[in-house]
Amino acid sequence: VMVIYLFDGSVEIRPAGVRLLPHVKAHLSTLAALFLANMAFSYRLQMYDLLYSAKGVVSGAGYTDVHANLQVFWVLMAVAIISAVVVLFNIRSKGWVYPVTGVGMLMVTSLVAGSLYPAFVQNFRVKPNELKQETPYIKRSIKATQKAYGLDKVKRVKFDLDNKLTLDDINSSEATIENIRLWDWRPLLTTYRQIQEIRPYYVFNDVDIDRYVIDGKKRQILTSAREMDTDKLQEKARTWVNKHMVFTHGYGLTMNAVNEVSDEGLPEFLVKDLPPETDHKELKITQPRIYYGEVATETDYAIVNTENEEFDYPAEDKNITSHYKGKGGFNIGSALKKAALAYTYTDINIAISSAIQPDSRIMLHRNVLSRVKKIAPFITHDKDPYIVIDRGRLFWVIDGYTHTKNYPYSQAFNEDYNYIRNSVKTVVDAYNGKVDFYMADSKDPILKTFNKIYPNTFKPLAKMPKGLQEHLRYPEDMFSLQSEVYATYHMSNPQVFYNKEDKWDIPTEVYESKQQMVDPYYVILQLAQSKNDFQLIRPFTPIGKNNMISWMSINSEPDKYGQILLYQFSKKKLVYGPSQVEARIDQNPEISESFSLWSQQGSRVIRGNLLVIPVKNSLLFVEPIYLQSEQSQIPELKRVIAVFGSKVAMANTFDEALEAIFSGKVQTDEKLVDTTKKPKKETLADLVKKANSFYKKATAAQKEGDWSAYGQHIKELGSILEKLKK
């Protein structure tokens, strides 16, 4: 403003000084007064920012904030208002005494009151007696943090560990024992890719855990969708027509029970091959085509109902094809639409292709995560969608979160938020791409606000089809965060919290040969508080120690969804933690020798997750062992280690390991032994016998048209032939 007045001659610069015309002086004085009034309003707003302060021993306003900084802001606000009034007097007066006085008052007050006084209070009133002064604010922070992360309703239960488990107890805990996850998703994904992708253009993106009622029993399963990746077509086949009109969709999924293993160490499939085959009516898939999934990119649009037939899956002497019959995408028949899409995707083929018919449709945004973000960018979605079979169709289920970083007194555990809720369950139809958002937490104030802003976007959870509700699961990422928060914020006593004397930690385990934090894992628990419930669990250890002090579970059953239980051990008893059990396994000479021998024979030893399984009033530790040969590159589940109390056993199967533990055949002194015979070196006769067996299996599979099994047996035969060469 001053520059404008300078150019139009309203400001005169003379040897004696600068002279302003009266109207210029009045204008500038008014602007200065408004600036100071705005400063006063800013000080008022900064009072509320104290609720998110991170300067004290806890998040939120502490003693110094309440008894010093808050008063300082009131003083600064008053001084700013007085300064604004003083500056206004400059309109009728000569010189610049009033503006200089007003601004000077604010600067001096800000320096003295804003910096010196809070520092004085902190150093001379708070520090000498910090616990007493901060106790009320520590209480507020604990309660606020627990509520912000959904931990205010954790129910604490005593777990009276007696380690008196018997075979009868094992047999009566069938639901838990039969659903112990022997298959780790990482080696299993490699196995899926080797024996179930069938063709190079099919891909399994990841493996997800779920549960189904199969033949009247609740079974924990692992599954992965077989999606299409056109970038893996042969280079000469990677034409525009093939990428966008022919190879348009994935087909079906693969599924296996978490605990079933074939004689060859491979998964026993519940659903497999092309087209998907299953012996269980609950798993029948009537619409296996996957147009919307995890693999597609933004440029992977699909044009359907063209003059080209769409590829479904390969058969013995021809390819099976189809035409799309759903409602996904939108009609692309008009020249205007084709021109607009060609411009948007910088692809002239869309506009000029003669294969496009009047009833052709184009499907955009086929990546389910990208799709839901386009529709509801204000909801943060989980990075791990999982696929579900319901009424013969395939659906993607994605967890959605609402969050904010402005929750008073709550401790932030990252830069993005200090409050979070798993408030939305999103369902995407894999065939049509239809997206439905369901309100999983109708009490969440953020979701309630979004629902008012965008009416009819969110549906009540009760309107979700029952078959899908039965597959809702509590998200691992959410539970990981909650357990990490609770490791500190389970301490409700301010003095204990201040001293951090009962802080917990997440234990570590050995995966493959590396130390890593124990991730939450799904189990079906059969305890007094949960009858065959599908739950996530995670153990805790004291900070800096390896013994286990408690474990937490959260329920995924529809009628108990989100219920959190904390099972606490007696502090008078030593309970081995995962890393201590891993150390005992490593110290077992028989097991250690077996690992070394397998490695010398050219096999890679993969140690799976060590699972802590609560059974009755005892803890059972289970660790699967996989072998991966250099030739086949297929991880095979070859051994299972079970640990109970002072007993360690490694056997060919989980049942054999349990039998060894509970039959009294395992020594319980410091020199624990393995009940499994050491792997002996195979003789020439053994190898010839195996080669003949695999050849016969491959021939039989070829006659039956089971090309997946045929390929697997040929690979195994090749592995044996390589050994014979040596």
XYZ file of C-alpha atoms in Angstrom:
726
model
C 0.000 0.000 0.000
C 2.853 2.352 0.908
C 4.479 1.766 -2.496
C 1.259 2.620 -4.322
C 0.923 5.861 -2.388
C 4.563 6.637 -3.119
C 4.011 6.367 -6.859
C 0.820 8.463 -6.941
C 2.487 11.336 -5.061
C 0.630 10.977 -1.774
C 3.935 10.418 0.019
C 6.523 13.172 -0.128
C 10.150 12.545 0.685
C 11.861 15.736 1.880
C 15.243 16.486 3.483
C 13.411 17.027 6.752
C 11.746 13.624 6.533
C 8.794 11.804 5.023
C 5.482 13.628 4.845
C 2.216 11.746 4.432
C -0.998 13.300 3.299
C -3.729 13.050 5.976
C -5.785 10.402 4.176
C -2.680 8.234 3.671
C -1.752 8.450 7.335
C -5.311 7.530 8.342
C -5.337 4.554 5.966
C -1.971 3.201 7.124
C -2.843 3.701 10.807
C -6.101 1.813 10.318
C -4.279 -1.071 8.612
C -1.732 -1.214 11.446
C -4.539 -1.273 14.020
C -6.273 -4.089 12.136
C -2.993 -6.016 12.031
C -2.647 -5.701 15.807
C -6.282 -6.730 16.300
C -5.574 -9.778 14.153
C -2.582 -10.537 16.382
C -4.898 -10.409 19.382
C -7.230 -12.915 17.727
C -4.217 -15.097 16.865
C -3.165 -15.166 20.532
C -6.664 -16.296 21.441
C -6.460 -19.191 18.990
C -2.976 -20.163 20.179
C -4.461 -20.840 23.599
C -6.221 -23.874 22.094
C -2.968 -25.096 20.538
C -1.690 -25.687 24.062
C -3.945 -28.757 24.104
C -1.569 -30.350 21.564
C 1.659 -29.167 23.204
C 4.573 -31.593 23.158
C 6.858 -29.608 25.480
C 6.013 -31.308 28.766
C 6.379 -34.831 30.103
C 3.207 -35.820 28.222
C 1.265 -34.584 25.222
C -1.168 -31.767 25.858
C -1.144 -28.789 28.177
C 1.067 -29.338 31.202
C 1.539 -27.303 34.356
C 3.629 -24.587 32.671
C 1.183 -24.336 29.778
C -1.827 -23.910 32.070
C -0.245 -21.687 34.736
C 2.141 -19.636 32.587
C 1.684 -19.868 28.815
C -2.092 -19.550 29.011
C -1.837 -16.392 31.146
C 0.839 -15.033 28.800
C -1.514 -15.384 25.833
C -4.247 -13.518 27.735
C -1.786 -10.714 28.515
C -0.500 -10.593 24.940
C -4.049 -10.504 23.606
C -4.912 -7.595 25.911
C -1.720 -5.713 25.005
C -2.379 -6.267 21.287
C -5.899 -4.821 21.634
C -4.596 -1.818 23.611
C -1.840 -1.325 21.025
C -4.417 -1.353 18.240
C -6.423 1.365 20.001
C -3.254 3.414 20.606
C -2.330 3.199 16.924
C -5.763 4.539 15.963
C -4.986 7.749 17.886
C -2.288 8.347 15.278
C -4.988 9.292 12.754
C -5.573 12.661 14.493
C -2.077 13.272 15.810
C 1.208 14.377 14.370
C 4.274 12.199 14.125
C 4.626 8.471 14.789
C 4.728 8.338 18.566
C 1.521 6.320 18.953
C 2.357 3.545 16.404
C 5.872 3.159 17.799
C 4.488 3.034 21.342
C 1.824 0.434 20.449
C 4.162 -1.890 18.578
C 6.885 -1.429 21.198
C 4.474 -2.398 23.998
C 3.626 -5.642 22.218
C 7.254 -6.522 21.452
C 8.461 -5.929 25.009
C 5.532 -7.854 26.500
C 6.101 -10.730 24.078
C 9.774 -10.947 25.028
C 9.336 -10.663 28.779
C 6.050 -12.472 29.312
C 6.230 -14.845 26.351
C 9.709 -16.207 26.984
C 11.048 -15.343 30.403
C 8.004 -16.008 32.563
C 7.202 -19.559 31.257
C 10.895 -20.463 31.549
C 10.924 -19.194 35.136
C 7.835 -21.270 36.043
C 9.228 -24.394 34.376
C 12.653 -24.209 36.007
C 11.794 -22.950 39.476
C 8.307 -24.274 40.130
C 7.875 -27.419 37.997
C 11.303 -29.079 37.776
C 11.956 -29.267 41.545
C 8.634 -31.085 42.052
C 7.709 -32.267 38.564
C 5.725 -35.402 39.404
C 3.433 -33.605 41.861
C 2.861 -30.630 39.551
C 2.296 -32.721 36.415
C 0.167 -35.523 37.928
C -3.255 -34.080 36.891
C -2.007 -33.587 33.337
C -0.456 -37.064 33.147
C -3.864 -38.488 34.095
C -5.526 -36.475 31.336
C -2.983 -37.605 28.750
C -3.314 -41.289 29.663
C -7.118 -41.196 29.419
C -7.112 -39.144 26.219
C -4.518 -41.342 24.483
C -6.343 -44.535 25.419
C -9.614 -43.127 24.090
C -8.033 -41.699 20.931
C -6.702 -45.118 19.923
C -9.745 -47.118 21.047
C -7.986 -48.556 24.095
C -10.230 -47.121 26.805
C -12.364 -50.276 27.003
C -9.624 -52.891 27.253
C -10.764 -55.655 29.592
C -7.974 -57.103 31.713
C -8.080 -60.824 32.485
C -5.729 -62.860 34.675
C -4.115 -65.731 32.810
C -3.258 -68.279 35.497
C -0.508 -70.129 33.676
C -0.099 -73.638 35.063
C 1.506 -75.492 32.113
C -0.459 -78.633 32.961
C -1.602 -79.222 29.402
C -2.311 -82.854 28.463
C -3.225 -84.705 25.290
C -6.827 -84.731 26.490
C -6.706 -80.934 26.739
C -5.264 -80.796 23.235
C -8.061 -82.989 21.897
C -10.732 -80.902 23.630
C -9.267 -77.716 22.089
C -9.801 -78.983 18.570
C -10.889 -75.624 17.111
C -7.645 -73.964 18.197
C -5.272 -76.839 17.421
C -6.710 -77.542 13.955
C -6.346 -73.898 12.984
C -2.758 -73.231 14.022
C -1.159 -71.506 11.047
C 1.643 -73.772 9.855
C 1.767 -71.998 6.506
C 3.535 -68.660 6.688
C 2.221 -66.338 3.983
C 5.679 -65.427 2.632
C 6.929 -68.884 1.597
C 3.350 -69.796 0.691
C 3.191 -66.907 -1.791
C 6.296 -68.301 -3.498
C 4.628 -71.725 -3.628
C 1.422 -70.262 -5.074
C 3.397 -68.495 -7.780
C 5.320 -71.626 -8.687
C 2.459 -74.113 -8.917
C -0.781 -72.150 -9.313
C -0.090 -69.172 -11.572
C -0.304 -71.668 -14.469
C 0.747 -69.072 -17.058
C 3.274 -66.194 -16.863
C 0.613 -63.496 -17.284
C -1.252 -64.604 -14.138
C -0.001 -63.202 -10.829
C -0.697 -63.637 -7.141
C -0.106 -60.267 -5.496
C -0.165 -61.428 -1.882
C -1.704 -63.991 0.457
C -4.524 -63.076 2.839
C -5.873 -64.797 5.944
C -9.592 -65.349 6.503
C -11.983 -67.969 7.851
C -14.854 -69.953 6.327
C -17.312 -72.433 7.738
C -16.508 -75.550 5.704
C -18.482 -78.743 6.210
C -19.872 -77.303 9.435
C -16.477 -76.348 10.931
C -14.859 -72.940 11.172
C -11.568 -73.161 9.291
C -8.816 -70.586 9.104
C -7.604 -70.344 5.509
C -5.071 -68.588 3.308
C -6.097 -67.295 -0.090
C -4.898 -65.229 -3.030
C -6.618 -63.892 -6.140
C -5.265 -64.953 -9.535
C -5.015 -61.619 -11.344
C -3.980 -60.634 -14.857
C -0.761 -58.697 -15.491
C -0.526 -57.853 -19.190
C 3.032 -56.580 -18.749
C 4.032 -60.242 -18.382
C 2.714 -61.217 -21.794
C 5.352 -62.196 -24.318
C 6.788 -59.059 -25.902
C 5.281 -59.736 -29.340
C 1.899 -60.483 -27.753
C 1.904 -57.194 -25.830
C -0.257 -55.437 -28.415
C -2.850 -52.752 -27.700
C -5.702 -55.143 -28.556
C -4.370 -57.880 -26.275
C -3.690 -55.532 -23.360
C -7.027 -53.709 -23.434
C -9.544 -55.986 -25.176
C -8.457 -59.624 -24.855
C -6.475 -60.160 -21.635
C -8.875 -58.073 -19.579
C -9.340 -59.991 -16.354
C -7.932 -62.426 -13.832
C -9.629 -65.708 -13.036
C -10.518 -67.235 -9.697
C -8.362 -67.720 -6.647
C -6.308 -70.270 -4.779
C -7.079 -71.304 -1.208
C -5.689 -73.721 1.349
C -6.240 -74.501 5.021
C -3.587 -73.062 7.329
C -2.641 -76.442 8.800
C -2.905 -79.005 5.992
C 0.218 -80.261 4.248
C 0.684 -82.881 1.537
C 3.244 -85.681 1.724
C 5.521 -83.577 -0.495
C 5.383 -80.639 1.923
C 3.020 -78.610 -0.267
C -0.319 -77.043 0.683
C -3.485 -79.110 0.418
C -5.663 -76.850 -1.705
C -9.313 -76.169 -0.950
C -9.635 -74.225 -4.221
C -7.156 -74.617 -7.066
C -6.489 -74.634 -10.817
C -8.341 -73.237 -13.838
C -11.284 -73.112 -13.830
C -11.375 -73.045 -10.002
C -12.002 -76.510 -8.564
C -13.235 -77.314 -5.058
C -14.893 -80.175 -3.230
C -16.711 -77.830 -0.855
C -20.024 -76.213 -1.744
C -19.245 -73.192 0.461
C -16.284 -72.383 -1.785
C -17.964 -72.797 -5.186
C -17.291 -69.817 -7.455
C -19.900 -69.135 -10.133
C -18.378 -65.839 -11.309
C -14.581 -66.190 -11.099
C -13.640 -63.289 -13.429
C -11.656 -60.509 -11.737
C -11.823 -57.185 -13.596
C -10.996 -55.102 -10.508
C -8.104 -56.034 -8.242
C -4.787 -55.084 -6.652
C -2.485 -55.386 -9.667
C -4.047 -53.082 -12.291
C -2.533 -49.618 -12.806
C -4.271 -46.389 -13.843
C -3.434 -47.015 -17.513
C -4.793 -50.586 -17.441
C -8.244 -49.746 -18.730
C -10.282 -52.590 -20.219
C -12.672 -52.308 -23.169
C -15.234 -55.126 -23.180
C -18.061 -56.290 -25.452
C -15.937 -55.641 -28.524
C -15.694 -57.838 -31.583
C -12.746 -59.552 -29.857
C -13.436 -62.398 -27.467
C -11.922 -62.026 -23.995
C -9.446 -64.608 -22.747
C -10.635 -66.617 -19.721
C -8.092 -69.408 -19.221
C -6.065 -71.938 -21.241
C -7.413 -75.430 -21.938
C -5.647 -78.444 -23.433
C -5.937 -77.575 -27.124
C -7.570 -74.126 -27.129
C -8.218 -71.053 -25.040
C -11.539 -70.597 -23.267
C -13.008 -67.147 -23.986
C -16.041 -65.102 -22.994
C -17.876 -61.795 -23.399
C -18.585 -59.473 -20.496
C -22.176 -59.574 -19.219
C -21.983 -57.215 -16.251
C -22.577 -53.528 -15.578
C -19.024 -52.434 -14.888
C -17.647 -49.315 -16.548
C -19.722 -47.230 -18.948
C -20.775 -47.282 -22.582
C -18.149 -46.086 -25.026
C -20.123 -46.359 -28.249
C -20.359 -42.670 -29.210
C -17.633 -40.921 -31.188
C -17.539 -38.061 -28.676
C -16.818 -40.394 -25.744
C -14.114 -42.198 -27.699
C -12.475 -38.901 -28.653
C -12.562 -37.642 -25.053
C -11.050 -40.884 -23.740
C -8.397 -40.907 -26.458
C -7.417 -37.381 -25.394
C -7.442 -38.259 -21.673
C -5.243 -41.332 -22.114
C -3.254 -39.901 -25.056
C -4.156 -43.053 -26.950
C -5.557 -42.604 -30.460
C -6.413 -46.321 -30.658
C -9.490 -45.737 -28.500
C -10.896 -43.353 -31.102
C -10.047 -45.295 -34.248
C -10.392 -48.967 -33.276
C -13.000 -50.694 -35.439
C -13.359 -53.442 -32.812
C -15.362 -51.133 -30.539
C -19.095 -51.775 -30.919
C -22.135 -49.611 -30.002
C -22.619 -51.621 -26.782
C -18.917 -51.736 -25.850
C -17.984 -50.590 -22.357
C -14.764 -49.225 -20.889
C -13.620 -49.924 -17.325
C -11.401 -47.318 -15.679
C -9.643 -47.152 -12.280
C -9.511 -50.924 -11.959
C -7.076 -50.942 -9.034
C -9.358 -51.250 -6.026
C -7.251 -48.994 -3.778
C -7.032 -46.302 -6.430
C -10.742 -46.693 -7.128
C -11.914 -46.137 -3.548
C -9.500 -43.214 -3.160
C -11.024 -41.531 -6.219
C -14.491 -41.847 -4.703
C -13.678 -41.062 -1.057
C -10.249 -39.380 -0.752
C -11.147 -38.242 2.766
C -11.073 -41.864 4.004
C -7.658 -43.499 4.430
C -7.810 -47.108 3.270
C -5.732 -50.047 4.425
C -2.959 -51.147 2.081
C -4.060 -54.794 2.258
C -7.414 -55.552 0.562
C -8.517 -59.181 0.842
C -10.765 -61.215 -1.431
C -13.896 -63.021 -0.241
C -16.213 -65.615 -1.803
C -19.869 -64.788 -1.159
C -22.842 -66.345 -2.983
C -20.491 -67.640 -5.670
C -19.086 -64.186 -6.455
C -15.802 -62.509 -5.564
C -15.582 -59.305 -3.534
C -12.717 -57.217 -2.209
C -13.006 -56.031 1.392
C -10.919 -53.009 2.419
C -10.649 -51.420 5.851
C -11.108 -47.650 5.977
C -9.856 -45.259 8.655
C -10.783 -41.799 9.872
C -8.140 -39.884 11.782
C -6.955 -36.486 12.951
C -3.827 -35.065 14.563
C -5.833 -32.595 16.668
C -7.121 -34.722 19.534
C -6.417 -32.892 22.833
C -3.915 -34.508 25.197
C -3.412 -37.582 22.993
C 0.121 -38.735 22.252
C 0.971 -38.778 18.536
C 2.809 -41.906 17.374
C 3.449 -40.528 13.891
C 3.218 -37.186 12.099
C -0.234 -37.777 10.621
C -2.548 -38.419 13.538
C -3.094 -38.876 17.264
C -6.648 -40.228 16.896
C -7.773 -43.056 14.622
C -10.780 -45.296 14.103
C -11.400 -48.266 11.815
C -14.757 -46.682 11.033
C -15.408 -47.858 7.458
C -15.615 -51.228 5.722
C -15.462 -50.882 1.949
C -16.589 -53.616 -0.443
C -15.693 -53.697 -4.151
C -17.318 -56.158 -6.557
C -14.444 -57.826 -8.443
C -16.633 -58.300 -11.545
C -18.613 -55.048 -11.773
C -16.430 -52.662 -9.788
C -19.377 -51.492 -7.678
C -18.169 -49.831 -4.461
C -20.127 -49.803 -1.196
C -19.010 -47.981 1.955
C -20.360 -49.283 5.271
C -20.258 -47.513 8.640
C -18.367 -49.873 10.944
C -18.203 -47.293 13.749
C -21.288 -45.094 13.615
C -20.211 -43.304 16.829
C -17.045 -41.889 15.293
C -17.564 -38.087 15.142
C -15.399 -37.686 12.043
C -17.381 -40.285 10.101
C -20.661 -38.768 11.332
C -19.519 -35.414 9.941
C -18.547 -36.937 6.586
C -21.918 -38.670 6.476
C -23.661 -35.312 6.842
C -21.467 -33.686 4.201
C -21.863 -36.580 1.748
C -25.325 -38.049 2.399
C -26.094 -41.500 0.971
C -22.379 -42.307 0.601
C -22.198 -44.530 3.678
C -24.565 -47.371 4.488
C -25.277 -48.853 7.932
C -23.191 -51.966 8.564
C -26.406 -53.942 9.090
C -27.143 -53.518 5.367
C -23.987 -55.377 4.372
C -24.846 -58.886 3.100
C -24.573 -61.360 5.958
C -22.166 -63.534 3.993
C -19.709 -60.633 3.809
C -20.208 -59.649 7.447
C -18.993 -63.110 8.430
C -15.656 -62.324 6.765
C -14.972 -58.964 8.356
C -11.713 -59.068 10.262
C -9.944 -56.618 12.496
C -7.089 -55.024 10.491
C -3.529 -55.996 11.369
C -2.114 -52.493 10.872
C -4.644 -51.008 13.283
C -3.942 -53.645 15.919
C -0.177 -53.199 15.458
C -0.543 -49.509 16.226
C -2.849 -50.110 19.182
C -0.548 -52.695 20.750
C 2.458 -50.387 20.387
C 0.509 -47.552 22.038
C -0.737 -49.821 24.815
C 2.792 -50.978 25.594
C 3.226 -47.572 27.236
C -0.305 -46.398 27.921
C -1.469 -49.445 29.871
C 0.074 -47.666 32.860
C -2.838 -45.778 34.412
C -1.036 -44.808 37.618
C 0.587 -41.355 37.070
C 3.635 -42.163 39.213
C 4.261 -45.483 37.445
C 3.777 -43.763 34.077
C 6.134 -40.920 35.004
C 8.873 -43.349 36.035
C 8.168 -45.671 33.063
C 8.760 -48.518 35.496
C 6.203 -50.860 33.913
C 6.711 -50.071 30.240
C 6.294 -53.010 27.873
C 7.780 -53.896 24.523
C 6.903 -55.993 21.478
C 9.039 -59.179 21.549
C 11.280 -60.326 18.729
C 11.489 -63.626 16.874
C 13.672 -65.235 14.221
C 12.213 -65.282 10.714
C 14.437 -67.143 8.239
C 17.678 -66.197 10.005
C 16.912 -62.589 10.942
C 15.553 -61.017 14.101
C 12.270 -59.154 13.645
C 9.420 -57.829 15.750
C 6.573 -60.282 16.337
C 3.693 -59.226 14.096
C 0.066 -59.671 15.168
C -1.375 -62.936 13.877
C -4.849 -64.416 13.495
C -5.918 -67.427 15.524
C -9.141 -69.200 16.391
C -9.208 -69.172 20.180
C -11.090 -71.605 22.371
C -10.818 -70.076 25.841
C -13.313 -69.253 28.592
C -13.723 -65.719 27.228
C -13.915 -66.763 23.559
C -15.585 -69.782 22.030
C -13.975 -70.539 18.680
C -13.580 -66.820 17.936
C -11.436 -65.510 15.085
C -9.015 -63.102 16.747
C -5.780 -61.185 16.365
C -3.250 -61.644 19.151
C 0.142 -60.216 20.086
C 2.404 -60.840 23.103
C 4.191 -58.273 25.290
C 7.479 -58.375 27.192
C 8.823 -55.938 29.812
C 11.033 -53.258 28.285
C 14.606 -54.535 28.037
C 13.599 -58.087 29.012
C 12.752 -61.205 27.011
C 10.230 -62.919 29.273
C 6.557 -62.577 28.390
C 4.378 -60.503 30.700
C 1.012 -60.476 28.895
C -0.720 -60.864 25.569
C -3.525 -58.954 23.916
C -6.349 -60.192 21.691
C -8.988 -58.400 19.655
C -12.106 -60.104 18.349
C -13.243 -60.247 14.722
C -16.550 -62.046 15.224
C -19.560 -59.952 14.052
C -21.241 -59.950 17.480
C -18.003 -59.178 19.374
C -16.142 -57.124 16.799
C -13.446 -54.910 18.306
C -13.598 -56.330 21.835
C -10.109 -56.157 23.338
C -8.867 -58.458 26.080
C -5.525 -58.203 27.840
C -4.389 -61.488 29.405
C -1.871 -60.813 32.178
C 0.518 -63.335 33.712
C 1.469 -63.295 37.355
C 4.532 -61.124 37.930
C 5.808 -63.789 40.318
C 6.188 -66.376 37.543
C 8.712 -66.498 34.737
C 6.994 -66.985 31.384
C 9.306 -67.587 28.444
C 9.007 -65.041 25.644
C 9.413 -65.722 21.895
C 13.110 -64.786 21.735
C 13.892 -67.046 24.706
C 12.063 -69.934 23.054
C 13.944 -69.234 19.807
C 17.207 -69.380 21.757
C 16.243 -72.732 23.254
C 15.472 -74.064 19.776
C 18.869 -72.815 18.544
C 20.619 -74.482 21.484
C 19.058 -77.853 20.757
C 21.974 -79.837 19.247
C 19.782 -82.193 17.218
C 17.793 -79.371 15.610
C 20.908 -77.297 14.996
C 22.636 -80.274 13.357
C 19.618 -80.886 11.114
C 19.629 -77.260 9.954
C 23.342 -77.447 9.147
C 22.979 -80.727 7.254
C 20.121 -79.418 5.107
C 22.131 -76.306 4.273
C 25.118 -78.436 3.265
C 22.877 -80.458 0.950
C 21.963 -77.291 -0.969
C 18.621 -76.526 0.658
C 17.694 -73.154 2.047
C 16.223 -73.457 5.547
C 13.355 -71.023 6.137
C 12.186 -70.649 9.711
C 8.586 -69.476 9.792
C 6.871 -67.303 12.371
C 7.074 -68.537 15.941
C 3.444 -68.609 17.085
C 2.445 -68.343 20.737
C -0.806 -70.311 21.074
C -2.831 -70.078 24.309
C -4.478 -73.433 25.083
C -6.433 -73.821 28.331
C -4.146 -72.320 31.005
C -0.979 -73.064 29.067
C 1.117 -71.691 26.230
C 2.169 -73.768 23.248
C 4.867 -72.469 20.889
C 4.839 -73.617 17.262
C 7.380 -72.885 14.516
C 7.145 -74.335 10.980
C 10.336 -75.157 9.074
C 10.454 -74.922 5.271
C 13.098 -76.218 2.897
C 13.685 -74.645 -0.500
C 15.958 -76.472 -2.924
C 18.127 -74.627 -5.416
C 16.479 -76.446 -8.329
C 12.737 -76.177 -7.695
C 12.664 -72.861 -5.776
C 9.463 -74.100 -4.112
C 9.416 -73.848 -0.300
C 8.192 -77.115 1.200
C 6.973 -77.482 4.774
C 9.183 -80.294 6.029
C 9.270 -80.005 9.814
C 7.282 -78.526 12.680
C 8.853 -77.521 15.971
C 6.666 -77.533 19.082
C 7.736 -76.165 22.449
C 5.839 -76.642 25.686
C 7.288 -75.848 29.080
C 10.732 -77.427 29.201
C 10.102 -79.704 26.215
C 11.188 -79.128 22.612
C 10.365 -81.443 19.728
C 10.835 -81.300 15.971
C 8.896 -83.764 13.835
C 7.638 -84.310 10.305
C 4.147 -83.115 11.213
C 2.541 -81.008 13.901
C 0.630 -84.020 15.220
C 3.858 -85.984 15.576
C 5.505 -83.075 17.391
C 2.583 -82.908 19.829
C 2.691 -86.664 20.324
C 6.391 -86.470 21.115
C 5.886 -83.636 23.604
C 2.946 -85.131 25.479
C 3.876 -88.802 25.306
C 6.832 -88.218 27.620
C 9.445 -89.172 25.026
C 11.234 -85.854 25.159
C 13.846 -85.185 27.824
C 13.144 -82.179 30.022
C 16.637 -81.380 31.274
C 18.901 -78.731 29.810
C 20.002 -81.028 27.023
C 16.700 -81.208 25.179
C 16.579 -83.588 22.250
C 14.728 -83.742 18.974
C 12.381 -86.678 18.459
C 12.937 -86.722 14.722
C 15.662 -88.782 13.138
C 18.388 -86.843 11.445
C 17.916 -86.572 7.711
C 20.063 -89.303 6.249
C 22.003 -88.945 3.042
C 20.046 -90.355 0.125
C 21.573 -93.339 -1.673
C 21.623 -93.859 -5.442
C 18.808 -96.395 -5.098
C 16.724 -93.903 -3.126
C 17.140 -91.263 -5.831
C 16.249 -93.669 -8.657
C 13.152 -94.780 -6.738
C 12.084 -91.171 -6.223
C 12.684 -90.283 -9.878
C 10.544 -93.218 -10.997
C 7.774 -92.169 -8.585
C 7.711 -88.563 -9.823
C 7.726 -89.733 -13.462
C 4.674 -91.925 -12.842
C 2.888 -89.068 -11.058
C 3.647 -86.680 -13.925
C 2.349 -89.178 -16.509
C -0.861 -89.709 -14.525
C -1.399 -85.955 -14.161
C -0.862 -85.495 -17.906
C -3.533 -88.077 -18.709
C -5.978 -86.379 -16.332
C -5.282 -82.946 -17.800
C -4.005 -81.655 -14.451
C -1.255 -79.463 -15.868
C -0.501 -77.776 -12.570
C 0.344 -81.106 -10.932
C 2.163 -82.225 -14.090
C 4.444 -79.175 -13.980
C 5.133 -79.669 -10.295
C 6.073 -83.341 -10.690
C 8.344 -82.558 -13.662
C 10.161 -79.934 -11.561
C 10.606 -82.439 -8.763
C 11.848 -85.028 -11.262
C 14.361 -82.486 -12.568
C 15.609 -81.893 -9.029
C 16.209 -85.638 -8.536
C 18.001 -85.939 -11.895
C 20.337 -83.087 -10.897
C 21.239 -85.005 -7.740
C 21.869 -88.167 -9.785
C 24.320 -86.242 -11.999
C 26.369 -85.435 -8.925
